PDB file of C-alpha atoms in Angstrom:
ATOM      1  CA  MET A1496     109.737 132.043  48.356  1.00  0.00           C
ATOM      2  CA  ASP A1497     107.461 133.938  50.357  1.00  0.00           C
ATOM      3  CA  ARG A1498     107.415 132.278  53.981  1.00  0.00           C
ATOM      4  CA  ARG A1499     104.348 133.886  54.854  1.00  0.00           C
ATOM      5  CA  ARG A1500     102.641 131.037  52.721  1.00  0.00           C
ATOM      6  CA  PHE A1501     104.133 128.107  54.917  1.00  0.00           C
ATOM      7  CA  LEU A1502     101.300 126.027  54.961  1.00  0.00           C
ATOM      8  CA  ALA A1503     100.460 126.015  51.398  1.00  0.00           C
ATOM      9  CA  GLY A1504     102.457 123.234  50.027  1.00  0.00           C
ATOM     10  CA  ALA A1505     102.338 121.335  53.498  1.00  0.00           C
ATOM     11  CA  ALA A1506      98.982 120.311  53.124  1.00  0.00           C
ATOM     12  CA  ALA A1507      99.616 117.861  50.423  1.00  0.00           C
ATOM     13  CA  ALA A1508     102.454 116.436  52.952  1.00  0.00           C
ATOM     14  CA  GLY A1509     101.651 113.000  52.921  1.00  0.00           C
ATOM     15  CA  VAL A1510     100.864 112.082  49.581  1.00  0.00           C
ATOM     16  CA  ALA A1511     100.832 114.989  47.014  1.00  0.00           C
ATOM     17  CA  GLY A1512     104.691 114.929  46.673  1.00  0.00           C
ATOM     18  CA  LEU A1513     104.512 110.916  46.197  1.00  0.00           C
ATOM     19  CA  ALA A1514     104.885 111.520  42.326  1.00  0.00           C
ATOM     20  CA  GLY A1515     107.834 110.332  40.273  1.00  0.00           C
ATOM     21  CA  CYS A1516     106.532 106.997  38.557  1.00  0.00           C
ATOM     22  CA  GLY A1517     103.971 108.668  36.178  1.00  0.00           C
ATOM     23  CA  THR A1518     100.149 108.705  36.559  1.00  0.00           C
ATOM     24  CA  ALA A1519      98.121 105.610  36.818  1.00  0.00           C
ATOM     25  CA  SER A1520      95.831 104.866  33.684  1.00  0.00           C
ATOM     26  CA  GLY A1521      93.077 103.374  35.768  1.00  0.00           C
ATOM     27  CA  ALA A1522      90.182 105.138  37.591  1.00  0.00           C
ATOM     28  CA  ILE A1523      91.204 105.288  41.276  1.00  0.00           C
ATOM     29  CA  ARG A1524      88.005 105.746  43.975  1.00  0.00           C
ATOM     30  CA  PRO A1525      89.243 108.549  45.922  1.00  0.00           C
ATOM     31  CA  PRO A1526      89.203 108.993  49.931  1.00  0.00           C
ATOM     32  CA  GLU A1527      85.400 109.006  51.260  1.00  0.00           C
ATOM     33  CA  LEU A1528      85.479 112.501  53.318  1.00  0.00           C
ATOM     34  CA  PRO A1529      83.267 113.970  55.898  1.00  0.00           C
ATOM     35  CA  LYS A1530      81.982 116.856  53.504  1.00  0.00           C
ATOM     36  CA  ARG A1531      79.414 118.207  55.806  1.00  0.00           C
ATOM     37  CA  ARG A1532      82.046 118.419  58.067  1.00  0.00           C
ATOM     38  CA  LEU A1533      84.189 120.096  56.099  1.00  0.00           C
ATOM     39  CA  ASP A1534      81.821 122.627  54.470  1.00  0.00           C
ATOM     40  CA  GLU A1535      80.291 123.609  57.751  1.00  0.00           C
ATOM     41  CA  GLY A1536      84.158 124.583  59.334  1.00  0.00           C
ATOM     42  CA  GLY A1537      84.947 126.812  56.540  1.00  0.00           C
ATOM     43  CA  TRP A1538      87.163 124.120  54.296  1.00  0.00           C
ATOM     44  CA  GLU A1539      87.533 124.383  50.714  1.00  0.00           C
ATOM     45  CA  ARG A1540      89.694 122.145  48.407  1.00  0.00           C
ATOM     46  CA  THR A1541      92.599 123.363  46.801  1.00  0.00           C
ATOM     47  CA  THR A1542      93.959 120.100  45.251  1.00  0.00           C
ATOM     48  CA  ALA A1543      92.951 116.239  43.618  1.00  0.00           C
ATOM     49  CA  ASP A1544      95.590 114.473  42.295  1.00  0.00           C
ATOM     50  CA  THR A1545      96.021 111.018  41.281  1.00  0.00           C
ATOM     51  CA  GLU A1546      99.971 109.810  41.121  1.00  0.00           C
ATOM     52  CA  GLU A1547     101.431 106.361  41.125  1.00  0.00           C
ATOM     53  CA  VAL A1548     103.614 105.801  44.012  1.00  0.00           C
ATOM     54  CA  PHE A1549     105.811 102.821  43.379  1.00  0.00           C
ATOM     55  CA  SER A1550     105.631  99.553  41.201  1.00  0.00           C
ATOM     56  CA  ARG A1551     107.780  96.711  42.495  1.00  0.00           C
ATOM     57  CA  THR A1552     107.691  92.752  42.744  1.00  0.00           C
ATOM     58  CA  VAL A1553     106.724  91.396  46.218  1.00  0.00           C
ATOM     59  CA  ALA A1554     106.540  87.364  46.679  1.00  0.00           C
ATOM     60  CA  GLY A1555     106.719  86.995  42.842  1.00  0.00           C
ATOM     61  CA  THR A1556     103.874  89.254  42.315  1.00  0.00           C
ATOM     62  CA  ASP A1557     104.479  92.503  40.351  1.00  0.00           C
ATOM     63  CA  VAL A1558     102.205  95.194  42.464  1.00  0.00           C
ATOM     64  CA  SER A1559     101.935  98.526  42.064  1.00  0.00           C
ATOM     65  CA  ALA A1560     100.619 101.333  44.184  1.00  0.00           C
ATOM     66  CA  THR A1561      98.348 104.545  42.973  1.00  0.00           C
ATOM     67  CA  ALA A1562      97.627 107.429  45.392  1.00  0.00           C
ATOM     68  CA  VAL A1563      94.349 109.858  44.993  1.00  0.00           C
ATOM     69  CA  THR A1564      94.710 112.529  47.320  1.00  0.00           C
ATOM     70  CA  ARG A1565      92.495 115.391  48.370  1.00  0.00           C
ATOM     71  CA  VAL A1566      93.941 118.834  50.062  1.00  0.00           C
ATOM     72  CA  PHE A1567      91.760 121.356  51.405  1.00  0.00           C
ATOM     73  CA  ASP A1568      92.767 124.938  53.173  1.00  0.00           C
ATOM     74  CA  ASP A1569      90.659 126.515  56.413  1.00  0.00           C
ATOM     75  CA  VAL A1570      89.464 129.611  54.159  1.00  0.00           C
ATOM     76  CA  ALA A1571      87.265 130.342  57.253  1.00  0.00           C
ATOM     77  CA  LEU A1572      90.516 130.690  59.550  1.00  0.00           C
ATOM     78  CA  ARG A1573      92.523 132.532  56.648  1.00  0.00           C
ATOM     79  CA  SER A1574      89.801 135.224  55.898  1.00  0.00           C
ATOM     80  CA  ASP A1575      90.081 135.766  59.811  1.00  0.00           C
ATOM     81  CA  VAL A1576      93.416 136.646  59.785  1.00  0.00           C
ATOM     82  CA  SER A1577      93.499 138.529  56.474  1.00  0.00           C
ATOM     83  CA  GLU A1578      90.520 140.808  58.275  1.00  0.00           C
ATOM     84  CA  LYS A1579      92.689 140.937  61.324  1.00  0.00           C
ATOM     85  CA  THR A1580      96.256 141.839  59.951  1.00  0.00           C
ATOM     86  CA  LEU A1581      94.149 144.289  57.698  1.00  0.00           C
ATOM     87  CA  GLY A1582      95.157 142.049  54.282  1.00  0.00           C
ATOM     88  CA  ALA A1583      98.805 142.099  55.568  1.00  0.00           C
ATOM     89  CA  LEU A1584      98.738 138.033  56.007  1.00  0.00           C
ATOM     90  CA  ASP A1585      96.421 136.622  53.421  1.00  0.00           C
ATOM     91  CA  ALA A1586      97.694 132.706  53.143  1.00  0.00           C
ATOM     92  CA  PRO A1587      96.910 129.389  54.362  1.00  0.00           C
ATOM     93  CA  LEU A1588      97.027 128.788  57.932  1.00  0.00           C
ATOM     94  CA  SER A1589      95.496 125.461  59.004  1.00  0.00           C
ATOM     95  CA  ASN A1590      95.442 122.139  56.012  1.00  0.00           C
ATOM     96  CA  PHE A1591      93.880 119.000  55.793  1.00  0.00           C
ATOM     97  CA  PHE A1592      94.672 116.516  53.348  1.00  0.00           C
ATOM     98  CA  ALA A1593      93.216 112.637  53.002  1.00  0.00           C
ATOM     99  CA  ALA A1594      94.504 109.998  50.752  1.00  0.00           C
ATOM    100  CA  ARG A1595      94.038 106.094  49.202  1.00  0.00           C
ATOM    101  CA  ILE A1596      96.564 104.485  48.178  1.00  0.00           C
ATOM    102  CA  ALA A1597      95.235 101.800  46.047  1.00  0.00           C
ATOM    103  CA  PHE A1598      97.287  98.656  45.377  1.00  0.00           C
ATOM    104  CA  THR A1599      96.986  96.460  41.768  1.00  0.00           C
ATOM    105  CA  PRO A1600      96.368  93.767  42.675  1.00  0.00           C
ATOM    106  CA  ASN A1601      94.273  94.393  45.419  1.00  0.00           C
ATOM    107  CA  LEU A1602      96.374  94.212  48.721  1.00  0.00           C
ATOM    108  CA  ALA A1603      94.120  92.135  50.204  1.00  0.00           C
ATOM    109  CA  ASP A1604      94.781  89.530  47.002  1.00  0.00           C
ATOM    110  CA  VAL A1605      98.737  89.153  47.823  1.00  0.00           C
ATOM    111  CA  PRO A1606      99.506  86.365  48.750  1.00  0.00           C
ATOM    112  CA  ILE A1607     101.905  86.158  51.319  1.00  0.00           C
ATOM    113  CA  GLU A1608     100.925  88.164  54.524  1.00  0.00           C
ATOM    114  CA  SER A1609     104.462  89.554  55.378  1.00  0.00           C
ATOM    115  CA  ALA A1610     104.080  91.075  51.926  1.00  0.00           C
ATOM    116  CA  ARG A1611     101.041  92.596  52.493  1.00  0.00           C
ATOM    117  CA  GLU A1612     102.703  93.879  55.540  1.00  0.00           C
ATOM    118  CA  GLU A1613     105.654  94.848  53.535  1.00  0.00           C
ATOM    119  CA  LEU A1614     103.857  96.924  50.876  1.00  0.00           C
ATOM    120  CA  ALA A1615     101.720  98.638  53.639  1.00  0.00           C
ATOM    121  CA  ALA A1616     104.903  99.984  55.421  1.00  0.00           C
ATOM    122  CA  ARG A1617     106.481 100.836  52.252  1.00  0.00           C
ATOM    123  CA  ALA A1618     103.837 103.198  51.186  1.00  0.00           C
ATOM    124  CA  GLY A1619     103.641 104.547  54.791  1.00  0.00           C
ATOM    125  CA  GLU A1620     107.406 104.965  54.912  1.00  0.00           C
ATOM    126  CA  VAL A1621     107.279 106.888  50.998  1.00  0.00           C
ATOM    127  CA  ALA A1622     104.456 109.054  52.357  1.00  0.00           C
ATOM    128  CA  ALA A1623     105.804 109.817  55.765  1.00  0.00           C
ATOM    129  CA  GLY A1624     109.234 111.116  53.987  1.00  0.00           C
ATOM    130  CA  GLN A1625     107.240 113.257  51.940  1.00  0.00           C
ATOM    131  CA  PHE A1626     105.393 114.724  54.297  1.00  0.00           C
ATOM    132  CA  GLU A1627     108.418 116.077  55.989  1.00  0.00           C
ATOM    133  CA  ALA A1628     110.102 117.407  52.937  1.00  0.00           C
ATOM    134  CA  GLN A1629     106.979 119.290  51.974  1.00  0.00           C
ATOM    135  CA  LEU A1630     106.879 120.605  55.406  1.00  0.00           C
ATOM    136  CA  GLU A1631     110.587 121.898  54.890  1.00  0.00           C
ATOM    137  CA  ALA A1632     109.901 122.850  51.345  1.00  0.00           C
ATOM    138  CA  ALA A1633     106.761 124.978  52.573  1.00  0.00           C
ATOM    139  CA  GLY A1634     109.594 127.091  54.805  1.00  0.00           C
ATOM    140  CA  LEU A1635     109.389 125.344  58.143  1.00  0.00           C
ATOM    141  CA  SER A1636     112.816 124.619  60.079  1.00  0.00           C
ATOM    142  CA  ASP A1637     113.876 122.023  62.788  1.00  0.00           C
ATOM    143  CA  VAL A1638     111.191 119.676  61.850  1.00  0.00           C
ATOM    144  CA  SER A1639     110.952 116.741  63.708  1.00  0.00           C
ATOM    145  CA  ALA A1640     108.712 113.545  63.755  1.00  0.00           C
ATOM    146  CA  SER A1641     107.955 111.353  66.918  1.00  0.00           C
ATOM    147  CA  ASP A1642     105.458 108.326  67.451  1.00  0.00           C
ATOM    148  CA  GLY A1643     102.101 109.415  68.031  1.00  0.00           C
ATOM    149  CA  GLY A1644     100.413 106.112  69.145  1.00  0.00           C
ATOM    150  CA  THR A1645      97.193 105.052  67.494  1.00  0.00           C
ATOM    151  CA  LEU A1646      94.217 105.802  67.177  1.00  0.00           C
ATOM    152  CA  THR A1647      90.783 104.351  66.357  1.00  0.00           C
ATOM    153  CA  VAL A1648      88.945 105.481  63.402  1.00  0.00           C
ATOM    154  CA  GLU A1649      85.376 105.681  62.273  1.00  0.00           C
ATOM    155  CA  THR A1650      85.505 102.331  60.350  1.00  0.00           C
ATOM    156  CA  GLY A1651      86.822 100.390  63.051  1.00  0.00           C
ATOM    157  CA  GLU A1652      90.877 100.199  61.992  1.00  0.00           C
ATOM    158  CA  GLU A1653      93.642 101.257  64.087  1.00  0.00           C
ATOM    159  CA  ALA A1654      95.682 104.276  62.681  1.00  0.00           C
ATOM    160  CA  SER A1655      99.336 104.489  63.305  1.00  0.00           C
ATOM    161  CA  LEU A1656      99.919 108.417  64.312  1.00  0.00           C
ATOM    162  CA  THR A1657     103.188 110.069  63.671  1.00  0.00           C
ATOM    163  CA  ALA A1658     103.172 113.620  65.106  1.00  0.00           C
ATOM    164  CA  TYR A1659     105.041 116.646  63.504  1.00  0.00           C
ATOM    165  CA  ASN A1660     106.806 119.762  65.359  1.00  0.00           C
ATOM    166  CA  ALA A1661     108.582 122.605  63.446  1.00  0.00           C
ATOM    167  CA  ALA A1662     108.785 126.216  63.358  1.00  0.00           C
ATOM    168  CA  PHE A1663     107.728 128.941  61.152  1.00  0.00           C
ATOM    169  CA  GLU A1664     110.176 131.858  60.773  1.00  0.00           C
ATOM    170  CA  PHE A1665     108.333 134.643  59.575  1.00  0.00           C
ATOM    171  CA  ASP A1666     109.459 137.931  57.954  1.00  0.00           C
ATOM    172  CA  ALA A1667     108.624 141.369  58.933  1.00  0.00           C
ATOM    173  CA  ILE A1668     104.939 142.841  58.307  1.00  0.00           C
ATOM    174  CA  SER A1669     103.793 146.025  57.682  1.00  0.00           C
ATOM    175  CA  PHE A1670     100.364 147.718  57.363  1.00  0.00           C
ATOM    176  CA  GLU A1671      98.736 151.344  57.551  1.00  0.00           C
ATOM    177  CA  VAL A1672      97.235 152.310  60.343  1.00  0.00           C
ATOM    178  CA  ARG A1673      95.625 155.894  60.282  1.00  0.00           C
ATOM    179  CA  GLY A1674      98.420 157.055  57.909  1.00  0.00           C
ATOM    180  CA  GLU A1675     101.338 155.429  60.025  1.00  0.00           C
ATOM    181  CA  THR A1676     102.954 152.322  58.932  1.00  0.00           C
ATOM    182  CA  ILE A1677     103.023 149.700  61.848  1.00  0.00           C
ATOM    183  CA  THR A1678     106.026 147.238  61.566  1.00  0.00           C
ATOM    184  CA  ILE A1679     105.624 143.700  63.284  1.00  0.00           C
ATOM    185  CA  GLU A1680     109.555 142.185  63.391  1.00  0.00           C
ATOM    186  CA  GLY A1681     109.819 138.752  62.296  1.00  0.00           C
ATOM    187  CA  GLY A1682     110.002 136.204  64.460  1.00  0.00           C
ATOM    188  CA  SER A1683     109.035 132.338  65.025  1.00  0.00           C
ATOM    189  CA  VAL A1684     105.589 130.560  65.374  1.00  0.00           C
ATOM    190  CA  ASP A1685     105.619 126.744  66.464  1.00  0.00           C
ATOM    191  CA  VAL A1686     103.918 124.276  64.014  1.00  0.00           C
ATOM    192  CA  GLU A1687     102.330 121.178  64.657  1.00  0.00           C
ATOM    193  CA  GLY A1688     101.532 118.304  62.203  1.00  0.00           C
ATOM    194  CA  LEU A1689      99.554 114.944  62.135  1.00  0.00           C
ATOM    195  CA  LEU A1690      99.911 112.403  59.934  1.00  0.00           C
ATOM    196  CA  ALA A1691      97.611 108.837  60.247  1.00  0.00           C
ATOM    197  CA  THR A1692      97.905 105.952  58.699  1.00  0.00           C
ATOM    198  CA  TRP A1693      95.654 102.714  57.958  1.00  0.00           C
ATOM    199  CA  VAL A1694      94.767  99.780  55.874  1.00  0.00           C
ATOM    200  CA  HIS A1695      91.391  99.847  54.564  1.00  0.00           C
ATOM    201  CA  ASP A1696      89.287  97.852  51.966  1.00  0.00           C
ATOM    202  CA  GLY A1697      92.385  96.269  50.685  1.00  0.00           C
ATOM    203  CA  GLY A1698      94.219  99.954  50.507  1.00  0.00           C
ATOM    204  CA  LEU A1699      95.985 102.442  52.797  1.00  0.00           C
ATOM    205  CA  LEU A1700      94.326 105.291  53.610  1.00  0.00           C
ATOM    206  CA  LEU A1701      96.316 108.669  54.786  1.00  0.00           C
ATOM    207  CA  SER A1702      95.244 111.803  56.302  1.00  0.00           C
ATOM    208  CA  GLY A1703      96.305 114.600  58.701  1.00  0.00           C
ATOM    209  CA  GLY A1704      97.317 118.278  58.489  1.00  0.00           C
ATOM    210  CA  ALA A1705      99.367 120.565  59.630  1.00  0.00           C
ATOM    211  CA  TYR A1706      98.274 124.034  61.781  1.00  0.00           C
ATOM    212  CA  PRO A1707      99.772 126.829  63.828  1.00  0.00           C
ATOM    213  CA  ALA A1708     100.695 125.536  67.684  1.00  0.00           C
ATOM    214  CA  GLU A1709     100.639 128.571  69.482  1.00  0.00           C
ATOM    215  CA  ASN A1710      98.994 131.811  69.134  1.00  0.00           C
ATOM    216  CA  PHE A1711     100.422 134.781  67.652  1.00  0.00           C
ATOM    217  CA  ALA A1712     100.325 138.202  70.005  1.00  0.00           C
ATOM    218  CA  ARG A1713     102.464 140.897  69.980  1.00  0.00           C
ATOM    219  CA  THR A1714     102.407 144.720  71.141  1.00  0.00           C
ATOM    220  CA  VAL A1715     103.974 147.386  68.976  1.00  0.00           C
ATOM    221  CA  GLU A1716     105.116 150.655  69.941  1.00  0.00           C
ATOM    222  CA  LYS A1717     105.209 153.554  67.332  1.00  0.00           C
ATOM    223  CA  GLU A1718     106.731 157.199  68.236  1.00  0.00           C
ATOM    224  CA  LEU A1719     104.874 159.647  66.497  1.00  0.00           C
ATOM    225  CA  SER A1720     106.843 162.964  68.203  1.00  0.00           C
ATOM    226  CA  ASP A1721     108.808 163.536  70.823  1.00  0.00           C
ATOM    227  CA  ALA A1722     106.196 163.689  72.808  1.00  0.00           C
ATOM    228  CA  ILE A1723     103.570 161.124  71.477  1.00  0.00           C
ATOM    229  CA  THR A1724     103.899 157.412  71.310  1.00  0.00           C
ATOM    230  CA  VAL A1725     101.211 154.934  70.780  1.00  0.00           C
ATOM    231  CA  SER A1726     100.793 151.154  71.289  1.00  0.00           C
ATOM    232  CA  VAL A1727      99.465 148.645  68.962  1.00  0.00           C
ATOM    233  CA  ASP A1728      98.177 145.381  70.323  1.00  0.00           C
ATOM    234  CA  VAL A1729      98.288 142.543  67.426  1.00  0.00           C
ATOM    235  CA  ASP A1730      96.522 139.504  68.572  1.00  0.00           C
ATOM    236  CA  LEU A1731      95.439 136.772  66.109  1.00  0.00           C
ATOM    237  CA  GLY A1732      93.644 134.573  68.504  1.00  0.00           C
ATOM    238  CA  LEU A1733      94.685 131.352  67.083  1.00  0.00           C
ATOM    239  CA  GLU A1734      93.255 128.640  68.905  1.00  0.00           C
ATOM    240  CA  PRO A1735      95.714 125.394  68.422  1.00  0.00           C
ATOM    241  CA  GLU A1736      93.927 123.093  70.284  1.00  0.00           C
ATOM    242  CA  THR A1737      90.936 123.655  68.297  1.00  0.00           C
ATOM    243  CA  TYR A1738      92.764 122.990  65.159  1.00  0.00           C
ATOM    244  CA  ALA A1739      94.409 119.917  66.216  1.00  0.00           C
ATOM    245  CA  GLU A1740      90.763 118.740  67.437  1.00  0.00           C
ATOM    246  CA  GLU A1741      88.969 119.649  64.093  1.00  0.00           C
ATOM    247  CA  VAL A1742      92.055 118.032  61.964  1.00  0.00           C
ATOM    248  CA  THR A1743      91.928 114.708  64.555  1.00  0.00           C
ATOM    249  CA  GLY A1744      88.016 114.880  63.659  1.00  0.00           C
ATOM    250  CA  LEU A1745      88.007 115.049  60.231  1.00  0.00           C
ATOM    251  CA  LEU A1746      90.973 112.475  59.564  1.00  0.00           C
ATOM    252  CA  LYS A1747      88.869 110.029  62.123  1.00  0.00           C
ATOM    253  CA  ARG A1748      86.350 110.026  59.685  1.00  0.00           C
ATOM    254  CA  VAL A1749      87.858 109.528  56.471  1.00  0.00           C
ATOM    255  CA  GLU A1750      87.004 106.024  54.390  1.00  0.00           C
TER     256      GLU A1750
END
């Protein structure tokens, strides 16, 4: 696995890995997304999935849950980094996803409140578990989760947040500069993720993403001869706070 693609799979974190029980037969409405904001931000959709999450009996009622997922890559950021590294690093670096988990029957029609809460909690637990599994499968290490508090989304509901921290260990990267091979030694970069879940319109919405949590800057020296040594500064100009604000701003507008 090319570990430079560390976020290629992590974007689907909340739900793309929820499959396992087959594909739902009915048409499920996908989550409504802030399309203009995505377009202006240089995001491009990479995945559109519909998968059954689980089927179980709760309070005497047979209930199934189906997830419809949309995943986006920050293509503008990817292109910028690729240009800065002369094509040496060309991979997804920041991702956003949104999913609607629809219940049959509708969650609001399940007769007992405690049963409704159990179903929503079960779907949220599955999503959180898959988020962590996808981060690890994408090559991240030291994945940890913590309570991120709550956030009021645009529809007025209160979303529960889970914050994630991880480390991306990257291999050495080499590129040519005026006929000389410059090599950046391997190392690690901190990564952050955010998963939000909330009940809306009888179903469960999930949204969030993953992004670099620190800038990447290195100074590489190359000895051309006994008398000449050149120094090359590599600074990708990554802006973690900007990425965090952008992902948060997008997820708040999911309906």
